[in-house]
mmCIF file of C-alpha atoms in Angstrom:
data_model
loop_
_atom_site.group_PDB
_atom_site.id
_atom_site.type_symbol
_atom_site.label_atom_id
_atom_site.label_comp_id
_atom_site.label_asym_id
_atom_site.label_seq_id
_atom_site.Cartn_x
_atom_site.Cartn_y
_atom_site.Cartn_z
ATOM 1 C CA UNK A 1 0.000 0.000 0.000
ATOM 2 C CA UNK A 2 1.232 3.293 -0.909
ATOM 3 C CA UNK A 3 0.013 5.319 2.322
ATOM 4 C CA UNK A 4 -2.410 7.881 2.009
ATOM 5 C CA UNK A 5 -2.288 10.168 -1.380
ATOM 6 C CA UNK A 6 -3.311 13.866 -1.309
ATOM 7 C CA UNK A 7 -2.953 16.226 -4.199
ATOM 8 C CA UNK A 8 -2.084 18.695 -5.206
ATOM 9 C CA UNK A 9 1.164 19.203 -2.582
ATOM 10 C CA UNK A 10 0.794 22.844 -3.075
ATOM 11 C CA UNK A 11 -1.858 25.450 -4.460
ATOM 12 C CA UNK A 12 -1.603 29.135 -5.007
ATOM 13 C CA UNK A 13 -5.091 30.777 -5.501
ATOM 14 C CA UNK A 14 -6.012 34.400 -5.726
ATOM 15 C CA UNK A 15 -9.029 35.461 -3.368
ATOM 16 C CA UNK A 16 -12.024 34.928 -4.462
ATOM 17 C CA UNK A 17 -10.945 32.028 -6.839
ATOM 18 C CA UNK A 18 -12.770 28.065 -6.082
ATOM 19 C CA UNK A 19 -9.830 25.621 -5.182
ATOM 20 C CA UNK A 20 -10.539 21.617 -4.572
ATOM 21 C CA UNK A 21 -8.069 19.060 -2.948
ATOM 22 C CA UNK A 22 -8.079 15.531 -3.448
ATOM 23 C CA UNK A 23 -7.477 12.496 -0.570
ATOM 24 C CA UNK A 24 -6.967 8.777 -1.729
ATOM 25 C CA UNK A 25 -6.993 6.761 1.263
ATOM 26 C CA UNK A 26 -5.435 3.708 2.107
ATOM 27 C CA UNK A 27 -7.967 1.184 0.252
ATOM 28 C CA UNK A 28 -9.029 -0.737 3.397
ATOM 29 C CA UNK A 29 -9.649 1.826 5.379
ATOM 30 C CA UNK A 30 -13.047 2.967 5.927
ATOM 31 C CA UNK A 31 -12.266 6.080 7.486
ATOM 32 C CA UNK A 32 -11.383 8.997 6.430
ATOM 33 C CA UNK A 33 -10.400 13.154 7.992
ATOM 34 C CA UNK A 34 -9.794 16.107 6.829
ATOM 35 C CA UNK A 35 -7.617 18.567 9.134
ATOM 36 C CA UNK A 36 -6.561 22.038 8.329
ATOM 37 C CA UNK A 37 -3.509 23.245 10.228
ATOM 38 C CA UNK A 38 -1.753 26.826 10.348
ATOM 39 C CA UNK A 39 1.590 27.757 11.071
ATOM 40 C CA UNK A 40 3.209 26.110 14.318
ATOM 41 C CA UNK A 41 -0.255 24.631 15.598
ATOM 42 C CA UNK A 42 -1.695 21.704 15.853
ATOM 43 C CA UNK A 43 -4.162 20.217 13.021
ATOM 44 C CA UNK A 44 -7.847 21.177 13.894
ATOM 45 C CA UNK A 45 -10.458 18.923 12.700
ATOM 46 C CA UNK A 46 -12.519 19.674 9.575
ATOM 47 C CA UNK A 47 -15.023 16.408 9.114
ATOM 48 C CA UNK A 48 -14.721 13.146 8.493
ATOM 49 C CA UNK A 49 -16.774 10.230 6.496
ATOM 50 C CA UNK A 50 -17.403 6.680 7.544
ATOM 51 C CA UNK A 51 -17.683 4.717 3.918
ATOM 52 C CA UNK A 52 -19.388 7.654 1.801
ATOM 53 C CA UNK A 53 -21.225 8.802 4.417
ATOM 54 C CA UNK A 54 -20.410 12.429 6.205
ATOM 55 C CA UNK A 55 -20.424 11.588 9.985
ATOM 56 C CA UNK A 56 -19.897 14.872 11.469
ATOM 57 C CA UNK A 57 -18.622 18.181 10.407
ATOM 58 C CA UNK A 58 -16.680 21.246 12.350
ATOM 59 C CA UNK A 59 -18.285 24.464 13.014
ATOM 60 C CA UNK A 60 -14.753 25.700 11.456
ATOM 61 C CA UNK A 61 -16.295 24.483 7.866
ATOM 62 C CA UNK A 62 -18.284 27.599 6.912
ATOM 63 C CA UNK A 63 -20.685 27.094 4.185
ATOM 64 C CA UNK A 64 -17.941 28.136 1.456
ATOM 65 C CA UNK A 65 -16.396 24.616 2.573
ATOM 66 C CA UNK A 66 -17.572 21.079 1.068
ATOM 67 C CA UNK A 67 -16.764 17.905 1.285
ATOM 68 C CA UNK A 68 -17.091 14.344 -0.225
ATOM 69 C CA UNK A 69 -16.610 10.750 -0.134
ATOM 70 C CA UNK A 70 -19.272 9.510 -3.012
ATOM 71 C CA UNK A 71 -17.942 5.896 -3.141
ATOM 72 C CA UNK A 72 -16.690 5.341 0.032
ATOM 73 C CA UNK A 73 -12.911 5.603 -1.551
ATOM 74 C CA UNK A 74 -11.280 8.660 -2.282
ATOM 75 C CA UNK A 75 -12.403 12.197 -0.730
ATOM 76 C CA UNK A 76 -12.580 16.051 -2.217
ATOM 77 C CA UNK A 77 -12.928 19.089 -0.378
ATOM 78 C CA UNK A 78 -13.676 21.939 -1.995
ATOM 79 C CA UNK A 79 -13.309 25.833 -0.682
ATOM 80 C CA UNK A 80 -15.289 28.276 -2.288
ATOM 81 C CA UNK A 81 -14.988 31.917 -2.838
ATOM 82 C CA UNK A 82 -11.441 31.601 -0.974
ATOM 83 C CA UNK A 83 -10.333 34.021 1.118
ATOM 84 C CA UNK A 84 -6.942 34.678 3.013
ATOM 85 C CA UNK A 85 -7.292 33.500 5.917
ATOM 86 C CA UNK A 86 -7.716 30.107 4.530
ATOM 87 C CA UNK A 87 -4.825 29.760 3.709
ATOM 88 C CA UNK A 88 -3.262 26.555 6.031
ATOM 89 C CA UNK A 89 -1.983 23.122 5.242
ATOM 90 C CA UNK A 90 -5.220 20.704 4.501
ATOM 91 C CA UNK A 91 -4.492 17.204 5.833
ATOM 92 C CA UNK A 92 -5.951 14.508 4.986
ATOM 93 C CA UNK A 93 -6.057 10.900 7.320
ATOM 94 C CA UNK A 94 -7.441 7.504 6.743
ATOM 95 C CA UNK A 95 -7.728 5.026 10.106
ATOM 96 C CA UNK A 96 -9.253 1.415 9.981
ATOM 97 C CA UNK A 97 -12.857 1.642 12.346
ATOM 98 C CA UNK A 98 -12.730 0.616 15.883
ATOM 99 C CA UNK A 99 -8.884 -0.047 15.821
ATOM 100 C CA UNK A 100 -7.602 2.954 17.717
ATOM 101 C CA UNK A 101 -4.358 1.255 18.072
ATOM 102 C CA UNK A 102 -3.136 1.580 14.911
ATOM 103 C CA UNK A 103 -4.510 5.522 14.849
ATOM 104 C CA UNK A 104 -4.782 7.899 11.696
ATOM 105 C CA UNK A 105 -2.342 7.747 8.713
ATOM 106 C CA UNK A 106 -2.064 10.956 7.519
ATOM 107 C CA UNK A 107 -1.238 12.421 3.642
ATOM 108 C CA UNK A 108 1.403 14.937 3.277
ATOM 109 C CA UNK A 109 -0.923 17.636 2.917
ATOM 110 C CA UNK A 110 -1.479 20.274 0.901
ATOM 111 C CA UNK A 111 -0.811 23.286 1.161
ATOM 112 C CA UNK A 112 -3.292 26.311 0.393
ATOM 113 C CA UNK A 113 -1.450 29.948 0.029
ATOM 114 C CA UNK A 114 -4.905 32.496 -1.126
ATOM 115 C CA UNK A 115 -3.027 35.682 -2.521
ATOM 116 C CA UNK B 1 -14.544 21.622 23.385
ATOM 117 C CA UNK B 2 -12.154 19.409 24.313
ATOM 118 C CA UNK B 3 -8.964 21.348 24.304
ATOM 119 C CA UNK B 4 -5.402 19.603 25.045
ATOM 120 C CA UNK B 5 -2.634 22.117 26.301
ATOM 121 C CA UNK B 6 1.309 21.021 25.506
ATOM 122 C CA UNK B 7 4.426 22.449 27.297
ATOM 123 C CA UNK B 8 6.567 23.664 26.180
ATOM 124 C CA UNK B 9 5.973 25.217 22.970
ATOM 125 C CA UNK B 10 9.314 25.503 22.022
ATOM 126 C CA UNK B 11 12.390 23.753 23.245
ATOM 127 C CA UNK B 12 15.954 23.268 21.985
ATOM 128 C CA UNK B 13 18.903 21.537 24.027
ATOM 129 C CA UNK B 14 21.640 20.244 23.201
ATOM 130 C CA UNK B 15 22.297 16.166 21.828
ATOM 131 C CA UNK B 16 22.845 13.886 24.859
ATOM 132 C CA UNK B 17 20.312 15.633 26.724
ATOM 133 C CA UNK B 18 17.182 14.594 28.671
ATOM 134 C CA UNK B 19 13.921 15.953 27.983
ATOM 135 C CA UNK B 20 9.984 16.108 29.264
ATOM 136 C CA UNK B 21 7.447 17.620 26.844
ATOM 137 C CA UNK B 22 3.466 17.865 28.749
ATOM 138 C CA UNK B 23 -0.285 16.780 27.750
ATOM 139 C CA UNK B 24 -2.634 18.467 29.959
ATOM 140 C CA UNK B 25 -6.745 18.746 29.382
ATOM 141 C CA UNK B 26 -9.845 19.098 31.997
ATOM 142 C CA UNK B 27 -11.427 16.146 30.047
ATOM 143 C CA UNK B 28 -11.089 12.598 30.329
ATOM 144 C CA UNK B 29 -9.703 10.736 26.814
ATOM 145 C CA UNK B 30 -10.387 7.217 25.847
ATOM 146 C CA UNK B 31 -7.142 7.244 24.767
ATOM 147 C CA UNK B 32 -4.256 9.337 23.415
ATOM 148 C CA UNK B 33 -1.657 9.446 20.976
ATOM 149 C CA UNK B 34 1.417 11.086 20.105
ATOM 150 C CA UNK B 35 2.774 12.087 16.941
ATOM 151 C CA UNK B 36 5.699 13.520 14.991
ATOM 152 C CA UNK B 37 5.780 15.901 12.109
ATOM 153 C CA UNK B 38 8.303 16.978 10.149
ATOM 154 C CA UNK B 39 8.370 20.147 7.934
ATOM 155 C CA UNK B 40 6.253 19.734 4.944
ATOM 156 C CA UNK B 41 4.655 16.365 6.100
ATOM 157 C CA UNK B 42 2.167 14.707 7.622
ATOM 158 C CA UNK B 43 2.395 13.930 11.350
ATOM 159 C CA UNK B 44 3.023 10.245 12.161
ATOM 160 C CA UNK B 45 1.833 8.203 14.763
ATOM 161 C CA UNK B 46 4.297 7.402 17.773
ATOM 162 C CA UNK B 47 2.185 5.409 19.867
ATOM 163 C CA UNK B 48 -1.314 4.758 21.534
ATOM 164 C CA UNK B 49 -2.187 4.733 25.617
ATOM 165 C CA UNK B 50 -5.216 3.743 26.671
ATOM 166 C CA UNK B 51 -5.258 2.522 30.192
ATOM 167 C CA UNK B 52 -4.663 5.165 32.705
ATOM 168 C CA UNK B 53 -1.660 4.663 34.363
ATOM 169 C CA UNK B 54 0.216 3.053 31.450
ATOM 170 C CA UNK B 55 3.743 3.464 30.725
ATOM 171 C CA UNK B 56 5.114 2.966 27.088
ATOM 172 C CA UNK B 57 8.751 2.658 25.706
ATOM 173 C CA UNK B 58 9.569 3.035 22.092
ATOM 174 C CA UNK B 59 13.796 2.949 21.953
ATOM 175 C CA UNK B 60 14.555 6.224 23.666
ATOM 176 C CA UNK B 61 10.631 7.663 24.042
ATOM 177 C CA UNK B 62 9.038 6.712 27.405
ATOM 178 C CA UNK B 63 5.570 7.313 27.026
ATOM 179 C CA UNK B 64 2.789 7.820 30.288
ATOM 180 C CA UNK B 65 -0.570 8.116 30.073
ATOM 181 C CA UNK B 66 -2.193 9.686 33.534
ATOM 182 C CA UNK B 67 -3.914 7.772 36.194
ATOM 183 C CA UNK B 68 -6.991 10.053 35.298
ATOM 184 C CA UNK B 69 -6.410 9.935 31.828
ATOM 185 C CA UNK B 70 -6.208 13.222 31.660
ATOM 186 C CA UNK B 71 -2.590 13.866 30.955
ATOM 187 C CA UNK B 72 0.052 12.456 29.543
ATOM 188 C CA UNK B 73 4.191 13.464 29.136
ATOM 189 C CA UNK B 74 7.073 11.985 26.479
ATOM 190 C CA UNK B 75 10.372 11.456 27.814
ATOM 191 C CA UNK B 76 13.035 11.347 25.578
ATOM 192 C CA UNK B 77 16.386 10.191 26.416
ATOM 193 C CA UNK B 78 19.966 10.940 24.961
ATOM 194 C CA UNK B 79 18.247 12.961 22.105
ATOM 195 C CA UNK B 80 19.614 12.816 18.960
ATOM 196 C CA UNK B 81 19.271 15.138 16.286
ATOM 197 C CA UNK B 82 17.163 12.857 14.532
ATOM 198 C CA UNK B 83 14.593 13.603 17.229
ATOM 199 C CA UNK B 84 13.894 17.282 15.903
ATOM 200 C CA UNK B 85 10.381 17.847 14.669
ATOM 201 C CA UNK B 86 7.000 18.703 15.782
ATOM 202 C CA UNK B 87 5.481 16.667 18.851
ATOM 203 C CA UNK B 88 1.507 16.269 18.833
ATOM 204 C CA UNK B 89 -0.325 14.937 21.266
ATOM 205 C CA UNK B 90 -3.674 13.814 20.714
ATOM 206 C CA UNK B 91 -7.007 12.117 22.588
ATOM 207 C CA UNK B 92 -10.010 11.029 21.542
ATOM 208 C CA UNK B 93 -13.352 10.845 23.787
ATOM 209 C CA UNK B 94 -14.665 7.785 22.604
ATOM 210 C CA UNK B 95 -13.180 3.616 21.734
ATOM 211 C CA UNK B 96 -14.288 3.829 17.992
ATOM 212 C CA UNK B 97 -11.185 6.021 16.807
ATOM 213 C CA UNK B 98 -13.352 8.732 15.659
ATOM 214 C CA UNK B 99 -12.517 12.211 15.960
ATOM 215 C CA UNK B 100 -9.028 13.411 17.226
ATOM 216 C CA UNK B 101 -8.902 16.834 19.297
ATOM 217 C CA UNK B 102 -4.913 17.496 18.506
ATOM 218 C CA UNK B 103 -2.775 19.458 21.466
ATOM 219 C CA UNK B 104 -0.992 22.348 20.437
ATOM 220 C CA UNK B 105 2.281 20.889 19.475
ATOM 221 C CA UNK B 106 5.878 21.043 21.159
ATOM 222 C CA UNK B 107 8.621 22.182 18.750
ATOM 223 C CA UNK B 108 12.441 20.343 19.586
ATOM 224 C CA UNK B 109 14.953 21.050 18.429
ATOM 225 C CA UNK B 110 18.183 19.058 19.185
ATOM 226 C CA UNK B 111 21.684 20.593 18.288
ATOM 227 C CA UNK B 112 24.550 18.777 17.561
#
């Protein structure tokens, strides 16, 4: 298995502009996170999916935020109308269920820069 | 909110050295994990407490998880350079490892 996938590594976007990221999991797990985390803090949870279905979802995802899991494998999130202050590293994490053990994996990230 | 407070934020010391870095919250965890991240990546997983009380070793990491399972420290001994990075603690409420609530992060650096 190739660990969790997340692309692009890096976006540039100017305000205002739609940007979407893309997680592929690791294939058996059914799990899957989404994290945003700014300079020198620790990653603050977004939402995360159980198979295709959206289990819960931060009050930090304003409406311009979406998310999706439509076949229970990979994920999107999508920002819209971006502004600057969303500008963070978006992590992505897959975990098996009910196997806290082994926790999350995490993707590399990618990181959003709105000019 | 579940909020998990680390200490210290930053600390550098020199290789050889002997270190503590803190995982304080009001609420009780199911259990807790620690992570590392380096620049530009992901953070990867350490290790996993669960039982308060618990003690684990990984090489030169001593891990402890509070009796209340509210707390936990990392001990690292004889740190190496290779130990520099970004040191997340974080606990989750429930057994089905659902949502994490991440800690603030401790930032080591070890100089040669």
């Amino acid at each position: 298995d190739t660990g969790v996938s997340q692309n692009p590594r890096h976006k540039i976007t100017k305000r205002g502009q739609n940007v979407t990221f893309r997680c592929d999991p690791i294939s058996e797990h059914n799990r899957l996170y989404w994290y945003r985390q700014t300079l020198g803090q620790g990653p603050e949870f977004l939402t995360y999916f159980q198979n295709e279905a959206q289990l819960e979802k931060s009050r930090l995802l304003s409406d311009r935020f979406s998310a999706e899991r439509p076949k229970g494998s990979f994920s999107t999130l999508e920002i819209q109308r971006t502004e600057q202050g969303d500008s963070a590293m978006y992590l992505c994490a897959s975990s098996p269920r009910g196997d806290m053990g082994r926790g999350y994996t995490f993707g590399s990230g990618t990181r959003l820069t709105v000019v | 909110t579940q909020l998990l407070e680390q200490s210290p934020q930053f600390l550098s010391i020199q290789e050889g050295e002997n270190l503590t870095v803190y995982c304080n919250s009001s609420s009780v965890f199911s259990s807790l994990q620690w992570y590392r991240q380096e620049p530009g990546e992901g953070p990867v997983l350490l290790v996993t407490v669960v039982t308060g009380g618990e003690v684990k070793k990984l090489k030169r990491l001593t891990f402890q998880f509070g009796d209340a399972r509210k707390d936990s420290s990392l001990h690292i001994t004889a740190a190496q350079p290779g130990d520099t990075g970004l040191y997340l603690c974080a606990g989750s409420s429930n057994f089905g490892n659902e949502k994490l609530t991440f800690g603030t992060g401790t930032r080591l650096t070890i100089i040669p």
